[in-house]
PDB file of C-alpha atoms and ligand atoms in Angstrom:
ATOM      1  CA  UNK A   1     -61.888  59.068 128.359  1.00  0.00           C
ATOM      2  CA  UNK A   2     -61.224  61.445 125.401  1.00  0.00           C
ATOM      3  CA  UNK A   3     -63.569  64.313 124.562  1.00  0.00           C
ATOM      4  CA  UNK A   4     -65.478  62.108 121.946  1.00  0.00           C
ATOM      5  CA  UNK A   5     -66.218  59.172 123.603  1.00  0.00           C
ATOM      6  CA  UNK A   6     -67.339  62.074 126.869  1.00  0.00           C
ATOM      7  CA  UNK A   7     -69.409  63.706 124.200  1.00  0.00           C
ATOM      8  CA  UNK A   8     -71.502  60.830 123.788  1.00  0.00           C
ATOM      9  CA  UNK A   9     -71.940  59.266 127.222  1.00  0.00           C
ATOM     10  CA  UNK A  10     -73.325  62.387 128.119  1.00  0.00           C
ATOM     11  CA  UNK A  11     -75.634  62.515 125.645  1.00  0.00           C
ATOM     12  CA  UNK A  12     -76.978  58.789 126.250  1.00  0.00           C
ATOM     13  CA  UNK A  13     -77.097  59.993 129.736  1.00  0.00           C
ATOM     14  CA  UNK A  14     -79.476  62.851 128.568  1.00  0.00           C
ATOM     15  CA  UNK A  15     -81.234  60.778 126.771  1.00  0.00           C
ATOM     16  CA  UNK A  16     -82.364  58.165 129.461  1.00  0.00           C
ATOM     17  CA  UNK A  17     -83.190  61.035 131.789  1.00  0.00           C
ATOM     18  CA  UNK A  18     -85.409  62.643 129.084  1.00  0.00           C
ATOM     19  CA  UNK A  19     -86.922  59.053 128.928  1.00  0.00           C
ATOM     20  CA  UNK A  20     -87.915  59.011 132.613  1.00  0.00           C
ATOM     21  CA  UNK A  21     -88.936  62.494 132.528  1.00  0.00           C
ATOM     22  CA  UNK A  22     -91.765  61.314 130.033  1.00  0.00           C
ATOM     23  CA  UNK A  23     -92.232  58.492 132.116  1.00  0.00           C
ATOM     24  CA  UNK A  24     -92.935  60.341 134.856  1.00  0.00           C
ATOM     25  CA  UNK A  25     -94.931  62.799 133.354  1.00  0.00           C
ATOM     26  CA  UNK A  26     -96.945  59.961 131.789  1.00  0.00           C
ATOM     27  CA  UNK A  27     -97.884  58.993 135.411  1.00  0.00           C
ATOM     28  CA  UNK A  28     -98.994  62.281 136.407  1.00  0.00           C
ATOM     29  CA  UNK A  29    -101.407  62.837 133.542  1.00  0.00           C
ATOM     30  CA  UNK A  30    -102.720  59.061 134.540  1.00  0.00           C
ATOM     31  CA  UNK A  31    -102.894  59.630 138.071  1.00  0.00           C
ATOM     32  CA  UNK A  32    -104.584  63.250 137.173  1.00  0.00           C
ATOM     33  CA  UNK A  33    -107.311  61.328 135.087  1.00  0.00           C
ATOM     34  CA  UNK A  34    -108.281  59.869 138.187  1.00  0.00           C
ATOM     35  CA  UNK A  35    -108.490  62.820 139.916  1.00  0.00           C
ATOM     36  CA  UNK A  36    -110.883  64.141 137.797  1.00  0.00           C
ATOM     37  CA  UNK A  37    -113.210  61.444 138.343  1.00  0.00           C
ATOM     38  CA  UNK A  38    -112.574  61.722 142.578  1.00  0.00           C
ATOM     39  CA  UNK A  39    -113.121  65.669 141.787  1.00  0.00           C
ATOM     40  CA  UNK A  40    -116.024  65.451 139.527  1.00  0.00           C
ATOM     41  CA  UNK A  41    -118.018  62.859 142.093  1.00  0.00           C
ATOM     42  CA  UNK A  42    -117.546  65.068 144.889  1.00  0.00           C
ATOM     43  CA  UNK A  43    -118.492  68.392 142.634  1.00  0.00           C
ATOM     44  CA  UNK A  44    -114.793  69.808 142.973  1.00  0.00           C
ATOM     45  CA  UNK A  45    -113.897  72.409 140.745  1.00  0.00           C
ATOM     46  CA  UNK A  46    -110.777  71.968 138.032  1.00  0.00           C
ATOM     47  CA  UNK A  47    -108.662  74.882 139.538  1.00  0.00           C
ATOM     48  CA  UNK A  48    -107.703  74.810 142.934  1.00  0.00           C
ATOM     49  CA  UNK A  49    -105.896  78.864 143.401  1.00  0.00           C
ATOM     50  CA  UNK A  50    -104.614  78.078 147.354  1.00  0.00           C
ATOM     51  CA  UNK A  51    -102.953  74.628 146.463  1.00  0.00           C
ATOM     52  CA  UNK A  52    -101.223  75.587 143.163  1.00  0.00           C
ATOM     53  CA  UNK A  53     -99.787  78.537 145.561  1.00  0.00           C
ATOM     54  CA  UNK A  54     -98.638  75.816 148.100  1.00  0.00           C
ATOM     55  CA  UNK A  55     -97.169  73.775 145.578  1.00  0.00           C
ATOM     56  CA  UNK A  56     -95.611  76.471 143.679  1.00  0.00           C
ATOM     57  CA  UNK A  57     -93.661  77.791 146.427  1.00  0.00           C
ATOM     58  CA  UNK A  58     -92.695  74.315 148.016  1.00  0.00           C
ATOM     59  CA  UNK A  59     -91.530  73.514 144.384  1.00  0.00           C
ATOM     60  CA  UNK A  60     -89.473  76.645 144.609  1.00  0.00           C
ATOM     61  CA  UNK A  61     -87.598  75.900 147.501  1.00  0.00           C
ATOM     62  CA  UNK A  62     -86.757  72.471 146.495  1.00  0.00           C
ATOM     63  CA  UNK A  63     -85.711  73.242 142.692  1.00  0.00           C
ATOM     64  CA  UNK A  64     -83.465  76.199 144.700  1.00  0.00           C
ATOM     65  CA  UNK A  65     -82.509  73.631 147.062  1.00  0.00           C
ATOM     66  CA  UNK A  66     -81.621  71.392 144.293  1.00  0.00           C
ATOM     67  CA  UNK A  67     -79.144  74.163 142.498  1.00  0.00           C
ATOM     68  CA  UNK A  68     -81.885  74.840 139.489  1.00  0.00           C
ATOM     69  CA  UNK A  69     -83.172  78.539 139.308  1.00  0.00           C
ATOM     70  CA  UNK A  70     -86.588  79.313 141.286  1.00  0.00           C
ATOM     71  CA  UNK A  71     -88.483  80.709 138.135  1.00  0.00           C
ATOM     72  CA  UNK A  72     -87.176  78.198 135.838  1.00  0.00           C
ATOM     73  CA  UNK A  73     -88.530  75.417 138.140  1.00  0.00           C
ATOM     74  CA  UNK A  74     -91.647  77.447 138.426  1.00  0.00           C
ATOM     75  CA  UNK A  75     -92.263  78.022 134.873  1.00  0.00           C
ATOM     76  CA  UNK A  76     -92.108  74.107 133.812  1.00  0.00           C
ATOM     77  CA  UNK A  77     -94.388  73.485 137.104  1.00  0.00           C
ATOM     78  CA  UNK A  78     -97.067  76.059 135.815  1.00  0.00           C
ATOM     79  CA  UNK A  79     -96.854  73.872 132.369  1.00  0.00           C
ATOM     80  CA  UNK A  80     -97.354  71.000 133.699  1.00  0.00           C
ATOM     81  CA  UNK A  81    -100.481  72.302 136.373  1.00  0.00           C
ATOM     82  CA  UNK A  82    -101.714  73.693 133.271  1.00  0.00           C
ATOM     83  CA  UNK A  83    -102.137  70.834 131.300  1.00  0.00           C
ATOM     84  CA  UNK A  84    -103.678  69.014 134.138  1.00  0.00           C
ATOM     85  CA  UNK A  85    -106.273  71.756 134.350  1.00  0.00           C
ATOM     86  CA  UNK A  86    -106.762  71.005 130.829  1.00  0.00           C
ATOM     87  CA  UNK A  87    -106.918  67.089 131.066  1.00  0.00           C
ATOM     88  CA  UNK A  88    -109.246  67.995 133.828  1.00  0.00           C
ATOM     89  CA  UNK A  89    -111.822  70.189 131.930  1.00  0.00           C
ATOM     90  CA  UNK A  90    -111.736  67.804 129.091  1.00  0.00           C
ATOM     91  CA  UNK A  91    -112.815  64.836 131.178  1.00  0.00           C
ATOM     92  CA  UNK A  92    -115.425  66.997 132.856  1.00  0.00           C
ATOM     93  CA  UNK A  93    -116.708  68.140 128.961  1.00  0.00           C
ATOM     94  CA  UNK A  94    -116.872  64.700 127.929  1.00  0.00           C
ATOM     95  CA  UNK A  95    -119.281  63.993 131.126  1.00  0.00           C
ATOM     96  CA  UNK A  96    -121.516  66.783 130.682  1.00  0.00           C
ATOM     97  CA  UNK A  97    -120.746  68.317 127.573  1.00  0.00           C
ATOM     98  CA  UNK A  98    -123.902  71.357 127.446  1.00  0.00           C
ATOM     99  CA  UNK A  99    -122.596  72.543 130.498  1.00  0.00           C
ATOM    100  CA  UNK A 100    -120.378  75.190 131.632  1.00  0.00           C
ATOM    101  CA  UNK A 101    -118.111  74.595 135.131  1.00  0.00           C
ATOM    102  CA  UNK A 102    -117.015  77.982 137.031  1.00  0.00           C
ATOM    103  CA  UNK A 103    -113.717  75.951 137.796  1.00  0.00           C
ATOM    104  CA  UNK A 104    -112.117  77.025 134.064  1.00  0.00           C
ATOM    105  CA  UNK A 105    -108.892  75.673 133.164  1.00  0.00           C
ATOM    106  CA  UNK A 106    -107.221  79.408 132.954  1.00  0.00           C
TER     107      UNK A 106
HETATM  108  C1  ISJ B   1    -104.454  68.311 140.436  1.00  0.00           C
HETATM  109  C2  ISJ B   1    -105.372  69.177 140.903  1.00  0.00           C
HETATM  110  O1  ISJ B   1    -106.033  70.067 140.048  1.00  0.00           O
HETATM  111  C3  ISJ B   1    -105.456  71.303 139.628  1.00  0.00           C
HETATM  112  C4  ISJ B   1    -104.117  71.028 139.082  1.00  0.00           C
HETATM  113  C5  ISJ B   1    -103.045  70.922 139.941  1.00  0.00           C
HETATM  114  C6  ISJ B   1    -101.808  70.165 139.546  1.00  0.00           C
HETATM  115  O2  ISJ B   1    -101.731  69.716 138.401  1.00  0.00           O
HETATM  116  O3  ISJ B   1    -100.913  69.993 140.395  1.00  0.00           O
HETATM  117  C7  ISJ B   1    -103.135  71.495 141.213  1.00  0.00           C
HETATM  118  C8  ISJ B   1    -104.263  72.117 141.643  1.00  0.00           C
HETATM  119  C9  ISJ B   1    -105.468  72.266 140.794  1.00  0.00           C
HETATM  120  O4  ISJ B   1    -105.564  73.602 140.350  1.00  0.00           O
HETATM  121  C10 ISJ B   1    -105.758  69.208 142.322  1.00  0.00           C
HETATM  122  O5  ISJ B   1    -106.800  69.780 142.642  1.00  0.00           O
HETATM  123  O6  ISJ B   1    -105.013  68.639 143.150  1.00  0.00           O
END
């Protein structure tokens, strides 16, 4: 294959796996909607410190695992727990909106 024709398979290849990404991080943010609900109806707060800490350092070892670099992989997870804090809060708002909840998305 000449350099051209490479050029562009790989980026058709990049974009079906920036496709799935979405995908998949569609499916989070539904299956963390319903979290909030579980959370919420058993008085859970949003931010859960010791479990981000688990799942930041398993993440970790698999990204490192995987070849990608530790912080990198950490970064993007701390994103994405962030806006699931967020999507969290927001649902809880909507429910009682003239209250405050100690479990803040920060
Ligand atoms: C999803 C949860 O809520 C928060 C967000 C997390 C996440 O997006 O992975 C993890 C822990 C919590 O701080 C949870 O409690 O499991």
């Amino acid at each position: 294959m000449d350099a051209a024709a490479g050029l562009s398979r790989s980026r058709k290849a990049i974009d079906e796996i920036d496709r799935e990404i979405l995908q998949l991080l569609a499916r989070r943010t539904e299956i963390v909607s319903d979290l909030a609900v579980y959370k919420q109806a058993l008085g859970l707060p949003v931010r859960v410190p010791e479990r981000e800490l688990e799942k930041t350092s398993g993440f970790r070892q698999q990204a490192a695992a995987l070849g990608l670099d530790r912080d990198w992989a950490e970064q993007f997870l701390r994103m994405i727990m962030g806006a699931s804090r967020q999507l969290q809060s927001r649902h809880l708002l909507r429910c009682h909106p003239h209250n405050s909840f100690k479990g803040s998305a920060r």
